[in-house]
Short mmCIF file of C-alpha atoms and ligand atoms in Angstrom, two decimals:
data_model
loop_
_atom_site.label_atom_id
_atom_site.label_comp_id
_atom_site.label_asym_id
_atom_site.label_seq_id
_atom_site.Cartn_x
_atom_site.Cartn_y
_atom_site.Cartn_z
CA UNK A 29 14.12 -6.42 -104.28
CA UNK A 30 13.38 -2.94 -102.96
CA UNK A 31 10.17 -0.98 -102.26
CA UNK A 32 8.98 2.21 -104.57
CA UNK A 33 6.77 4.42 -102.49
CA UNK A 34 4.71 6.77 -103.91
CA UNK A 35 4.44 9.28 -101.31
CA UNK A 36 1.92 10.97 -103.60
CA UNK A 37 -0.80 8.21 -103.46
CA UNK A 38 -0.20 7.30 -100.13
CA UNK A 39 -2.65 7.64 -97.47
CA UNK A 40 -1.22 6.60 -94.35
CA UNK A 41 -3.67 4.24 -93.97
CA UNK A 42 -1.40 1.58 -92.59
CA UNK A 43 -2.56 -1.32 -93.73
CA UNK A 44 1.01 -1.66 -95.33
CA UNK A 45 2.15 -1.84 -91.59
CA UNK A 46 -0.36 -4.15 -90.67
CA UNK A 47 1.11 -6.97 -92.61
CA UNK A 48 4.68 -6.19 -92.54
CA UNK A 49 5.41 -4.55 -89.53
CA UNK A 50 9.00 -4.92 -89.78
CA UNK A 51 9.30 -2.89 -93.22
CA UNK A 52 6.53 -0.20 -92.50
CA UNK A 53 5.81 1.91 -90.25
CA UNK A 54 3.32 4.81 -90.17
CA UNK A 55 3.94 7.68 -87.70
CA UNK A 56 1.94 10.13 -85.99
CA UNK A 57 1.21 12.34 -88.55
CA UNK A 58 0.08 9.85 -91.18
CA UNK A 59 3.92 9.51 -92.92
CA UNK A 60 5.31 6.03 -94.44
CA UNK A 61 8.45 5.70 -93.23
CA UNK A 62 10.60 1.95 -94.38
CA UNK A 63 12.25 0.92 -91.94
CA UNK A 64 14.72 -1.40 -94.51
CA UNK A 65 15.35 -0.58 -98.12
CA UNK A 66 16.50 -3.84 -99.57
CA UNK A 67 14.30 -6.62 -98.76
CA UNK A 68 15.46 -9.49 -97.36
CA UNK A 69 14.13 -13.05 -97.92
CA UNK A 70 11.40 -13.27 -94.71
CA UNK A 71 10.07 -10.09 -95.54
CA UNK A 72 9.38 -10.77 -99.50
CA UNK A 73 6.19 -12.51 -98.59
CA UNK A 74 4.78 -9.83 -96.33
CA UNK A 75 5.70 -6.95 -98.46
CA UNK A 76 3.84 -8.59 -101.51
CA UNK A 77 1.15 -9.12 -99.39
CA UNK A 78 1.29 -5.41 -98.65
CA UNK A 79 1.88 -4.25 -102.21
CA UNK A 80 -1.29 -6.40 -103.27
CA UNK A 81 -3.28 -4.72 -100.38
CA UNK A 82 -2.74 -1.02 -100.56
CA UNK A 83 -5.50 0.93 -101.28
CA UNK A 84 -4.13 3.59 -103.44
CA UNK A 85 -1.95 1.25 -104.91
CA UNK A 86 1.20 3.76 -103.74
CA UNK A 87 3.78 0.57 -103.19
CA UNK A 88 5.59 -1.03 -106.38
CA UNK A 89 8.30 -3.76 -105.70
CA UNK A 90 11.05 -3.27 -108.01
CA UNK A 91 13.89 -5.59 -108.82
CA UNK A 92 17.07 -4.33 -107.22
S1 SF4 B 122 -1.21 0.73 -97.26
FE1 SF4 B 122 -0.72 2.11 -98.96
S2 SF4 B 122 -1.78 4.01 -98.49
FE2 SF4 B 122 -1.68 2.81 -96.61
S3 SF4 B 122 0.17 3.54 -95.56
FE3 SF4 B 122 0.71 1.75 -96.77
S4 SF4 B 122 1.44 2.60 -98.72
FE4 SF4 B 122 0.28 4.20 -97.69
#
């Protein structure tokens, strides 16, 4: 699967990064930046956890 930002909605509130550190990362100024495009396996779990626990809803899993 890969990830569907929506740079638009997104706050930079990191929460994303919180609970999958290895996919997300938010820098200094506030900017998602994925640090993999296809998911792998390990990460699936995390990143739906993140998905289900953005705020602004800004992350959308999409079938690759
Ligand atoms: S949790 Fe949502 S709003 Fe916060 S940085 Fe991640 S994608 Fe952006």
């Amino acid at each position: 699967v890969k990830i569907e930002v929506d740079y638009a909605k997104c706050q930079g509130l990191g929460i994303c990064e919180g609970l999958a550190p290895d996919v997300f990362e938010v820098d200094e100024n506030g900017d998602l930046i994925l640090l993999m495009d296809q998911i792998d396996a390990r990460s699936q779990v995390d990143v739906e956890a993140a998905v289900e626990c953005c705020p602004m809803e800004a992350l959308r899993l999409i079938q690759a």
